[in-house]
Coordinates of C-alpha atoms in Angstrom, one line a residue:
X1 CA 277.3 74.3 159.9
X2 CA 276.1 71.8 157.2
X3 CA 278.5 69.1 155.9
X4 CA 278.2 66.9 152.9
X5 CA 278.0 63.2 153.8
X6 CA 278.9 60.1 151.7
X7 CA 275.4 58.8 151.9
X8 CA 274.0 61.8 150.0
X9 CA 271.7 60.7 147.1
X10 CA 270.1 62.2 144.0
X11 CA 268.3 65.4 145.1
X12 CA 264.5 65.7 144.9
X13 CA 262.8 68.0 142.5
X14 CA 263.4 71.6 143.3
X15 CA 260.3 73.3 144.8
X16 CA 258.8 76.2 142.8
X17 CA 259.9 78.6 145.5
X18 CA 263.5 77.3 145.6
X19 CA 266.9 78.4 144.3
X20 CA 269.3 75.6 143.6
X21 CA 273.1 76.0 143.5
X22 CA 275.4 73.2 142.2
X23 CA 279.2 73.7 142.0
X24 CA 280.6 71.6 139.2
X25 CA 284.1 72.7 140.2
X26 CA 286.0 75.1 142.5
X27 CA 285.0 73.6 145.8
X28 CA 287.8 71.6 147.5
X29 CA 290.3 72.7 144.8
X30 CA 291.9 75.9 143.5
X31 CA 290.7 76.0 139.9
X32 CA 287.9 74.6 137.7
X33 CA 285.5 77.2 139.1
X34 CA 281.9 76.7 137.9
X35 CA 278.5 77.2 139.6
X36 CA 275.1 76.4 138.2
X37 CA 272.1 78.2 139.5
X38 CA 268.5 76.9 138.9
X39 CA 265.1 78.3 139.6
X40 CA 261.7 77.9 137.8
X41 CA 263.3 75.3 135.5
X42 CA 265.9 77.7 134.1
X43 CA 269.7 77.7 134.6
X44 CA 272.4 80.3 135.0
X45 CA 276.1 79.4 134.8
X46 CA 278.6 81.5 136.8
X47 CA 282.2 81.0 135.5
X48 CA 283.5 78.0 133.6
X49 CA 287.2 77.4 134.3
X50 CA 289.9 74.8 134.1
X51 CA 292.1 73.1 136.6
X52 CA 295.8 72.5 135.8
X53 CA 297.1 69.0 136.1
X54 CA 299.5 67.9 138.9
X55 CA 302.2 65.2 138.9
X56 CA 299.6 62.5 139.4
X57 CA 297.9 63.4 136.1
X58 CA 300.6 62.2 133.6
X59 CA 299.9 63.2 130.0
X60 CA 296.9 65.4 130.9
X61 CA 296.8 68.9 129.5
X62 CA 293.7 70.4 131.3
X63 CA 291.0 69.3 133.7
X64 CA 287.5 70.4 133.0
X65 CA 284.3 70.6 135.0
X66 CA 281.9 67.6 134.5
X67 CA 279.1 68.9 132.3
X68 CA 277.0 65.8 132.6
X69 CA 274.7 67.5 135.1
X70 CA 273.6 70.1 132.5
X71 CA 274.3 68.1 129.2
X72 CA 270.6 67.3 128.7
X73 CA 269.5 70.8 129.8
X74 CA 271.6 73.1 127.6
X75 CA 268.5 74.7 126.2
X76 CA 267.5 75.8 129.7
X77 CA 270.7 77.8 130.2
X78 CA 270.0 81.6 130.1
X79 CA 273.7 82.6 129.9
X80 CA 277.2 82.0 131.2
X81 CA 278.3 84.8 133.4
X82 CA 282.1 85.3 133.8
X83 CA 283.4 87.2 136.8
X84 CA 286.9 87.8 135.4
X85 CA 289.4 86.6 132.8
X86 CA 291.6 84.1 134.6
X87 CA 292.0 80.6 133.1
X88 CA 290.5 78.9 136.2
X89 CA 287.3 80.9 135.5
X90 CA 287.1 81.1 131.6
X91 CA 289.3 78.2 130.4
X92 CA 286.5 75.7 129.9
X93 CA 284.1 78.0 128.1
X94 CA 285.1 76.6 124.6
X95 CA 284.4 73.1 125.7
X96 CA 280.9 74.0 127.0
X97 CA 280.1 76.0 123.9
X98 CA 281.1 73.0 121.7
X99 CA 278.1 71.3 123.2
X100 CA 275.8 74.3 122.3
X101 CA 277.4 77.3 120.6
X102 CA 274.6 79.9 121.0
X103 CA 274.6 80.1 124.9
X104 CA 275.2 83.8 125.6
X105 CA 278.3 84.7 127.5
X106 CA 278.3 87.8 129.7
X107 CA 281.2 89.6 131.3
X108 CA 283.3 92.8 131.4
X109 CA 285.0 94.1 128.3
X110 CA 288.5 92.7 129.1
X111 CA 287.0 89.3 130.3
X112 CA 285.1 88.9 127.0
X113 CA 288.1 89.9 124.9
X114 CA 290.2 87.3 126.5
X115 CA 287.6 84.5 126.2
X116 CA 286.7 85.5 122.6
X117 CA 290.4 85.2 121.6
X118 CA 290.4 81.7 123.1
X119 CA 287.1 80.8 121.3
X120 CA 288.6 82.0 118.0
X121 CA 291.3 79.3 118.3
X122 CA 288.4 76.8 118.7
X123 CA 286.6 78.3 115.7
X124 CA 283.6 79.4 117.8
X125 CA 281.9 82.7 117.3
X126 CA 280.0 83.4 120.6
X127 CA 277.0 85.5 121.4
X128 CA 278.4 87.9 124.0
X129 CA 277.2 90.9 126.0
X130 CA 279.7 93.2 127.7
X131 CA 278.6 94.6 131.0
X132 CA 280.0 97.1 133.5
X133 CA 279.8 97.6 137.2
X134 CA 276.4 99.1 138.3
X135 CA 274.7 97.6 135.2
X136 CA 271.5 95.6 135.7
X137 CA 270.3 93.0 133.2
X138 CA 267.2 90.8 133.2
X139 CA 267.7 87.2 131.8
X140 CA 264.5 85.4 132.0
X141 CA 263.8 84.5 135.7
X142 CA 267.2 85.9 136.7
X143 CA 267.7 89.6 137.4
X144 CA 271.5 90.3 137.5
X145 CA 273.4 93.3 138.9
X146 CA 277.2 93.6 138.5
X147 CA 279.5 95.1 141.2
X148 CA 283.1 96.2 140.8
X149 CA 285.7 94.2 142.7
X150 CA 289.4 94.3 142.5
X151 CA 291.6 91.3 141.9
X152 CA 295.0 90.5 140.2
X153 CA 293.4 91.2 136.8
X154 CA 291.4 94.3 135.8
X155 CA 287.7 94.5 135.2
X156 CA 286.7 91.8 137.7
X157 CA 283.0 91.7 138.8
X158 CA 280.9 90.3 141.5
X159 CA 277.3 89.4 140.5
X160 CA 274.1 89.8 142.5
X161 CA 271.3 87.6 141.4
X162 CA 267.7 88.4 142.2
X163 CA 265.0 85.7 141.8
X164 CA 261.6 85.0 143.1
X165 CA 263.1 82.3 145.3
X166 CA 265.6 84.7 146.9
X167 CA 268.8 86.6 146.3
X168 CA 272.4 85.5 145.8
X169 CA 275.7 87.4 145.8
X170 CA 278.7 85.8 144.2
X171 CA 281.9 87.7 144.9
X172 CA 284.0 85.9 142.2
X173 CA 287.7 86.2 143.1
X174 CA 288.3 89.5 144.9
X175 CA 290.2 91.4 147.4
X176 CA 289.8 94.9 149.0
X177 CA 293.0 96.7 147.9
X178 CA 292.6 100.3 149.0
X179 CA 295.4 101.5 146.7
X180 CA 294.7 99.6 143.5
X181 CA 296.9 100.3 140.5
X182 CA 294.0 101.1 138.2
X183 CA 292.1 103.1 140.9
X184 CA 289.2 100.7 140.7
X185 CA 288.1 99.8 144.3
X186 CA 285.9 96.9 145.4
X187 CA 282.6 98.7 145.7
X188 CA 281.8 98.2 149.4
X189 CA 279.0 100.8 149.1
X190 CA 277.2 98.5 146.6
X191 CA 277.9 95.5 148.9
X192 CA 276.3 97.5 151.8
X193 CA 273.3 98.5 149.7
X194 CA 272.7 94.9 148.6
X195 CA 273.1 93.9 152.2
X196 CA 270.3 96.4 153.1
X197 CA 268.1 94.9 150.4
X198 CA 268.9 91.4 151.8
X199 CA 271.4 88.7 150.6
X200 CA 269.8 85.3 151.1
X201 CA 272.9 83.4 150.0
X202 CA 276.5 84.7 150.0
X203 CA 279.1 82.8 147.9
X204 CA 282.5 84.1 149.0
X205 CA 286.0 83.6 147.7
X206 CA 287.8 81.3 150.3
X207 CA 291.4 81.2 148.8
X208 CA 293.0 83.4 151.4
X209 CA 290.5 82.8 154.3
X210 CA 293.2 81.1 156.4
X211 CA 295.5 84.1 156.1
X212 CA 295.1 86.6 159.0
X213 CA 294.8 90.3 158.5
X214 CA 294.7 92.1 155.2
X215 CA 296.2 91.4 151.8
X216 CA 299.1 93.7 151.0
X217 CA 298.3 96.4 148.4
X218 CA 299.7 95.9 144.9
X219 CA 301.4 99.4 145.2
X220 CA 303.7 98.2 148.0
X221 CA 305.6 95.7 145.8
X222 CA 306.8 98.3 143.3
X223 CA 309.9 99.2 145.4
X224 CA 310.9 95.5 145.6
X225 CA 310.6 95.2 141.8
X226 CA 312.5 98.4 141.3
X227 CA 315.3 97.1 143.6
X228 CA 315.6 93.9 141.6
X229 CA 315.9 96.0 138.4
X230 CA 318.6 98.3 140.0
X231 CA 320.8 95.4 141.1
X232 CA 320.4 93.1 138.1
X233 CA 323.7 92.7 136.2
X234 CA 322.5 91.1 133.0
X235 CA 319.1 90.2 131.6
X236 CA 316.0 90.2 133.8
X237 CA 313.5 87.4 133.1
X238 CA 310.1 87.9 134.8
X239 CA 307.6 85.0 135.0
X240 CA 304.0 85.6 135.8
X241 CA 300.5 84.5 134.6
X242 CA 299.7 85.5 131.1
X243 CA 296.7 87.4 132.3
X244 CA 298.3 89.3 135.2
X245 CA 297.9 92.7 133.7
X246 CA 298.8 94.6 136.9
X247 CA 302.1 92.8 137.4
X248 CA 303.1 93.3 133.8
X249 CA 302.2 97.0 134.2
X250 CA 304.6 97.3 137.1
X251 CA 307.3 95.5 135.2
X252 CA 306.9 97.9 132.3
X253 CA 307.2 100.9 134.7
X254 CA 310.3 99.4 136.3
X255 CA 311.9 98.7 132.9
X256 CA 311.2 102.2 131.8
X257 CA 312.9 103.7 134.9
X258 CA 315.9 101.3 134.4
X259 CA 316.3 102.2 130.7
X260 CA 315.6 98.6 129.6
X261 CA 313.6 97.2 126.6
X262 CA 311.0 94.6 127.2
X263 CA 310.1 91.5 125.1
X264 CA 307.1 89.3 125.7
X265 CA 307.7 85.5 125.4
X266 CA 305.0 83.0 124.8
X267 CA 301.9 83.0 122.6
X268 CA 299.4 83.5 125.5
X269 CA 301.4 86.3 127.0
X270 CA 301.7 88.2 123.7
X271 CA 298.0 87.7 122.9
X272 CA 296.6 88.7 126.3
X273 CA 298.8 91.7 126.8
X274 CA 298.1 92.8 123.3
X275 CA 294.4 92.7 124.1
X276 CA 294.9 94.5 127.4
X277 CA 296.9 97.3 125.7
X278 CA 294.4 97.6 122.9
X279 CA 291.5 98.0 125.4
X280 CA 293.5 100.5 127.5
X281 CA 294.0 98.3 130.6
X282 CA 297.7 98.1 130.0
X283 CA 299.6 101.4 129.5
X284 CA 302.7 100.6 127.4
X285 CA 305.4 103.4 127.5
X286 CA 306.4 104.5 124.0
X287 CA 309.3 102.5 122.4
X288 CA 309.8 100.1 125.3
X289 CA 308.5 96.9 123.6
X290 CA 310.8 95.0 121.2
X291 CA 310.4 91.8 119.3
X292 CA 312.1 88.8 120.8
X293 CA 314.1 88.2 117.6
X294 CA 315.8 91.6 118.0
X295 CA 317.1 91.0 121.4
X296 CA 320.4 89.7 120.1
X297 CA 321.3 93.2 119.0
X298 CA 320.8 94.7 122.6
X299 CA 323.3 94.5 125.5
X300 CA 322.2 92.1 128.2
X301 CA 321.9 94.8 130.8
X302 CA 319.2 96.6 128.7
X303 CA 316.9 93.6 128.3
X304 CA 313.8 92.4 130.2
X305 CA 311.8 89.3 129.2
X306 CA 308.3 88.7 130.4
X307 CA 307.2 85.0 130.1
X308 CA 304.9 82.4 131.4
X309 CA 305.8 79.4 133.6
X310 CA 305.6 80.8 137.2
X311 CA 303.7 77.7 138.3
X312 CA 306.2 75.2 136.9
X313 CA 304.2 74.2 133.9
X314 CA 306.4 71.8 132.0
X315 CA 305.8 73.3 128.5
X316 CA 305.9 77.0 129.5
X317 CA 308.8 79.2 128.6
X318 CA 310.5 79.3 132.0
X319 CA 310.5 75.5 132.4
X320 CA 312.1 75.1 129.0
X321 CA 314.7 77.7 129.9
X322 CA 315.5 75.8 133.1
X323 CA 315.9 72.6 131.0
X324 CA 318.0 74.4 128.3
X325 CA 315.2 73.7 125.8
X326 CA 314.6 77.3 124.8
X327 CA 316.3 79.9 122.6
X328 CA 316.8 82.0 125.7
X329 CA 320.0 80.6 127.2
X330 CA 319.9 81.4 131.0
X331 CA 323.3 81.8 132.6
X332 CA 325.4 83.5 135.3
X333 CA 324.4 87.1 136.0
X334 CA 320.9 86.7 134.7
X335 CA 318.1 87.5 137.2
X336 CA 314.8 85.5 137.2
X337 CA 311.9 87.1 139.0
X338 CA 308.9 84.8 139.8
X339 CA 306.2 87.4 140.2
X340 CA 303.4 85.1 141.4
X341 CA 302.2 83.1 144.3
X342 CA 302.3 79.3 144.5
X343 CA 299.0 77.6 143.6
X344 CA 298.6 74.7 146.1
X345 CA 299.8 71.5 144.5
X346 CA 302.4 73.3 142.3
X347 CA 305.1 73.7 145.0
X348 CA 307.4 70.8 143.8
X349 CA 307.3 71.8 140.2
X350 CA 308.1 75.4 141.0
X351 CA 311.0 74.5 143.3
X352 CA 312.4 72.2 140.6
X353 CA 312.5 75.1 138.2
X354 CA 314.1 77.4 140.8
X355 CA 316.8 74.8 141.5
X356 CA 317.4 74.3 137.7
X357 CA 317.7 78.0 137.1
X358 CA 320.1 78.5 140.0
X359 CA 322.2 75.5 138.8
X360 CA 322.6 77.5 135.6
X361 CA 324.0 80.4 137.6
X362 CA 320.9 82.6 137.6
X363 CA 319.8 84.7 140.6
X364 CA 316.2 83.7 141.3
X365 CA 314.0 86.2 143.2
X366 CA 310.6 84.9 144.4
X367 CA 308.0 85.5 147.0
X368 CA 309.9 83.5 149.5
X369 CA 313.0 85.8 149.5
X370 CA 311.6 89.2 148.4
X371 CA 308.3 91.1 148.4
X372 CA 307.7 90.7 144.7
X373 CA 304.2 89.4 144.7
X374 CA 300.9 90.0 146.6
X375 CA 297.8 87.8 146.4
X376 CA 294.7 88.7 144.5
X377 CA 292.4 87.3 147.1
X378 CA 290.9 88.7 150.3
X379 CA 292.5 87.7 153.6
X380 CA 290.5 86.9 156.8
X381 CA 290.3 90.6 157.9
X382 CA 288.7 91.6 154.5
X383 CA 286.3 88.7 154.6
X384 CA 285.1 89.7 158.0
X385 CA 284.5 93.3 156.8
X386 CA 282.4 91.8 154.0
X387 CA 280.4 89.7 156.3
X388 CA 279.7 92.6 158.6
X389 CA 278.7 94.9 155.6
X390 CA 276.6 92.4 153.7
X391 CA 275.1 90.6 156.7
X392 CA 274.0 87.5 154.7
X393 CA 271.3 85.1 155.9
X394 CA 273.2 82.1 154.5
X395 CA 276.8 81.5 153.4
X396 CA 278.3 79.0 151.0
X397 CA 282.2 79.3 150.9
X398 CA 283.6 78.7 147.4
X399 CA 286.9 78.8 145.6
X400 CA 289.5 76.9 147.6
X401 CA 290.7 73.7 149.1
X402 CA 288.8 72.3 152.1
X403 CA 291.0 74.1 154.6
X404 CA 290.3 77.4 152.9
X405 CA 286.6 76.9 152.8
X406 CA 286.5 75.7 156.4
X407 CA 288.4 78.8 157.6
X408 CA 285.9 80.9 155.6
X409 CA 283.0 79.2 157.3
X410 CA 284.5 79.9 160.7
X411 CA 284.8 83.6 159.8
X412 CA 281.1 83.7 158.8
X413 CA 280.1 82.1 162.1
X414 CA 282.3 84.5 164.0
X415 CA 280.7 87.5 162.3
X416 CA 277.2 86.3 163.5
X417 CA 275.9 84.1 160.8
X418 CA 274.1 81.2 162.5
X419 CA 276.1 78.0 162.2
X420 CA 273.2 76.1 160.7
X421 CA 273.1 78.7 157.9
X422 CA 276.7 78.1 156.8
X423 CA 276.9 75.3 154.3
X424 CA 280.2 73.6 153.5
X425 CA 279.9 71.7 150.3
X426 CA 282.1 69.9 147.8
X427 CA 281.9 69.7 144.0
X428 CA 278.6 68.1 143.0
X429 CA 276.8 68.7 146.3
X430 CA 273.4 70.3 145.7
X431 CA 272.5 73.3 147.9
X432 CA 268.9 74.5 147.9
X433 CA 267.7 77.8 149.2
X434 CA 264.0 77.4 150.2
X435 CA 262.1 79.9 152.4
X436 CA 265.3 81.7 153.3
X437 CA 267.1 78.6 154.5
X438 CA 270.0 77.1 152.7
X439 CA 270.7 73.3 153.1
X440 CA 272.3 70.4 151.4
X441 CA 269.7 68.5 149.3
X442 CA 271.7 65.8 147.6
X443 CA 274.5 65.1 145.2
X444 CA 275.0 64.8 141.5
X445 CA 277.8 63.0 139.5
X446 CA 280.7 65.4 139.2
X447 CA 284.1 63.9 138.3
X448 CA 287.2 65.2 136.6
X449 CA 287.1 65.4 132.8
X450 CA 290.5 65.2 131.3
X451 CA 291.8 66.9 128.1
X452 CA 294.4 64.6 126.9
X453 CA 295.8 65.8 123.5
X454 CA 292.9 65.9 121.2
X455 CA 290.8 63.7 123.4
X456 CA 288.2 65.3 125.8
X457 CA 286.9 63.0 128.4
X458 CA 288.5 59.9 126.9
X459 CA 291.1 59.6 129.6
X460 CA 289.9 58.2 133.0
X461 CA 291.3 57.4 136.3
X462 CA 292.1 53.8 135.2
X463 CA 294.2 55.1 132.3
X464 CA 296.0 57.6 134.6
X465 CA 296.7 54.7 137.0
X466 CA 298.3 52.7 134.2
X467 CA 300.4 55.7 133.3
X468 CA 301.5 56.2 136.9
X469 CA 302.5 52.5 137.1
X470 CA 304.4 52.7 133.9
X471 CA 306.2 55.8 135.1
X472 CA 306.9 54.6 138.7
X473 CA 307.1 50.8 138.5
X474 CA 308.1 49.9 134.9
X475 CA 306.6 47.1 132.8
X476 CA 307.2 43.5 132.0
X477 CA 306.0 41.6 128.9
X478 CA 305.8 37.8 128.8
X479 CA 305.2 36.1 125.4
X480 CA 304.2 32.4 125.3
X481 CA 303.4 30.5 122.1
X482 CA 301.2 27.4 122.5
X483 CA 300.7 24.5 120.2
X484 CA 297.0 24.9 119.1
X485 CA 296.5 21.1 118.8
X486 CA 298.1 20.0 122.1
X487 CA 298.0 23.1 124.2
X488 CA 301.7 22.6 125.1
X489 CA 304.2 25.4 125.1
X490 CA 305.8 25.6 121.7
X491 CA 308.0 28.6 122.3
X492 CA 308.9 30.9 125.2
X493 CA 308.2 32.2 127.7
X494 CA 310.1 35.3 126.5
X495 CA 310.5 38.0 129.1
X496 CA 311.2 41.7 128.3
X497 CA 311.5 44.2 131.1
X498 CA 311.8 48.0 131.2
X499 CA 312.3 50.4 134.1
X500 CA 314.3 48.1 136.3
X501 CA 317.8 48.6 137.7
X502 CA 318.3 44.8 137.9
X503 CA 320.1 43.0 135.1
X504 CA 317.5 41.5 132.7
X505 CA 319.0 38.0 133.3
X506 CA 317.3 38.0 136.7
X507 CA 314.0 37.6 134.9
X508 CA 315.1 34.1 133.7
X509 CA 314.3 32.9 137.2
X510 CA 310.6 33.4 136.6
X511 CA 310.4 31.4 133.4
X512 CA 310.1 28.0 135.1
X513 CA 307.3 29.4 137.3
X514 CA 305.4 30.6 134.2
X515 CA 305.9 27.3 132.4
X516 CA 304.5 25.4 135.4
X517 CA 301.5 27.7 135.8
X518 CA 300.6 27.5 132.1
X519 CA 301.0 23.7 132.0
X520 CA 298.8 23.3 135.1
X521 CA 296.1 25.6 133.7
X522 CA 296.1 23.7 130.4
X523 CA 296.0 20.3 132.2
X524 CA 292.9 21.7 134.1
X525 CA 291.2 22.4 130.8
X526 CA 292.0 26.1 130.5
X527 CA 292.5 27.0 126.8
X528 CA 291.1 30.5 126.5
X529 CA 293.8 33.1 125.7
X530 CA 292.5 35.7 128.2
X531 CA 292.3 33.2 131.0
X532 CA 295.8 32.0 130.3
X533 CA 297.0 35.6 130.2
X534 CA 295.7 36.0 133.7
X535 CA 297.5 32.9 134.8
X536 CA 300.8 34.3 133.4
X537 CA 300.1 37.8 135.0
X538 CA 299.6 36.2 138.4
X539 CA 302.7 34.1 138.2
X540 CA 305.0 36.9 137.1
X541 CA 303.4 39.4 139.5
X542 CA 303.8 37.1 142.5
X543 CA 307.5 36.5 141.7
X544 CA 308.4 40.1 140.9
X545 CA 306.6 41.4 144.0
X546 CA 308.4 39.0 146.3
X547 CA 311.8 39.1 144.6
X548 CA 312.2 42.7 143.5
X549 CA 309.6 44.4 145.7
X550 CA 307.9 46.1 142.7
X551 CA 304.5 46.2 141.2
X552 CA 305.1 46.8 137.5
X553 CA 302.6 46.7 134.7
X554 CA 302.6 43.1 133.4
X555 CA 301.6 42.5 129.8
X556 CA 301.2 38.8 129.0
X557 CA 300.8 37.7 125.4
X558 CA 299.5 34.2 124.5
X559 CA 299.7 33.1 120.8
X560 CA 298.3 29.9 119.4
X561 CA 300.5 28.3 116.7

């Protein structure tokens, strides 16, 4: 089993008979999925998604893959292939197309409709090609075949890539639900046929690899949702992903049986479900949908709201309801149904919202206390089936945190894949397939790119560190005015502090220390403002660290008068 090492360097040139795979996101994290394939000097991008920020990313809206590896080679890209329409697979497409707008995008009808709606907001008109399962397309040196897989969104596809250097099968996100709501099975016959042809490198979804057995069929959660609807006293508020068509379909069926009307809340939910209904992927019972503005005229026990915010996103509808910052005023007797799993890293934010809603008197039903959600990803038993059917020569686990990918690698080895042919890699690690053997060849720069308001890439780790310090430790300003002629202190030091429980008078204790430090520095010939600012910062920092046990941001200001 190959492991990336810190001493990895820039990879050598790819041999003519080689196929190179570089993940620019999605390895070691849940989100930001993006893989770049290269052979014969041409590139193929599979997925281009975003990662949602956590608590340690204050002020950040989205996190993108780092495009610097391909920025100078945009003309070499044959296409962007999208496996399905979730944000963590399509969300970064607008930002890549802003670099070069005519890169073709390829995907299923629903996936393209979702991404095109997103691109319209960015004023980008893409070159797109819709494909279906079983379809085969030649794109330069890449020969692509698309395979049906089921997931928590309709129309998901795996992609099989044939090249002169070898073959690659990328599952995308998938599971093997044997009772899918839309009747569309993961095509194991196609997997077996491709296995017979020979899969040189198998990129498999790792998200549930550490979960034993098989993922529960979507059909089995319908009774639990119906039970929630039967026992709800007042309004029912359902929170799920804005692209989770299957879950919304189940809620519509349950609402129809319970004689309730449904309103969609949130721009992305209204847009995506409108697209799904228009394309026939969402079957909406006649007369069941109502506009949010008309809810005031309906009794509470005839109302269902479907909104976003199941992951604790601070600006989503559910968070705002929990904070009483939404027109929907949640109260006693209301039932809130969280119809989604917890993405790793979002646990605290979600439980904060659950606590907030329960404090308002709502009954909160979630995966922890009822069977109201099933995963969209294959568990260990399903992955073993795939390995035994496909019989790949080499395996590269993708999509998941390190623990997920490691568990996936162990499954591959258990199924008979030689340990040296299972490659564990992280974002930016270069994996080359040469003469049928996959191995780590080097590493390329691959950091986080932050979308911060209208800025893309402007925020960096240093800025976020400053924000975290301001948030957690507070700040102190210290203003000193010096006589320009003599260098003596003419006014100050004046101390202002924010974010401290102590009375501001305590900071008067540091003024003599600052005065002495400045006078000594001036006596030693220091007259440069920046150097004097450093002297003040050290004096204040030393005192506040020892006296108050804090490490705030210190902003010294030196003025010459």
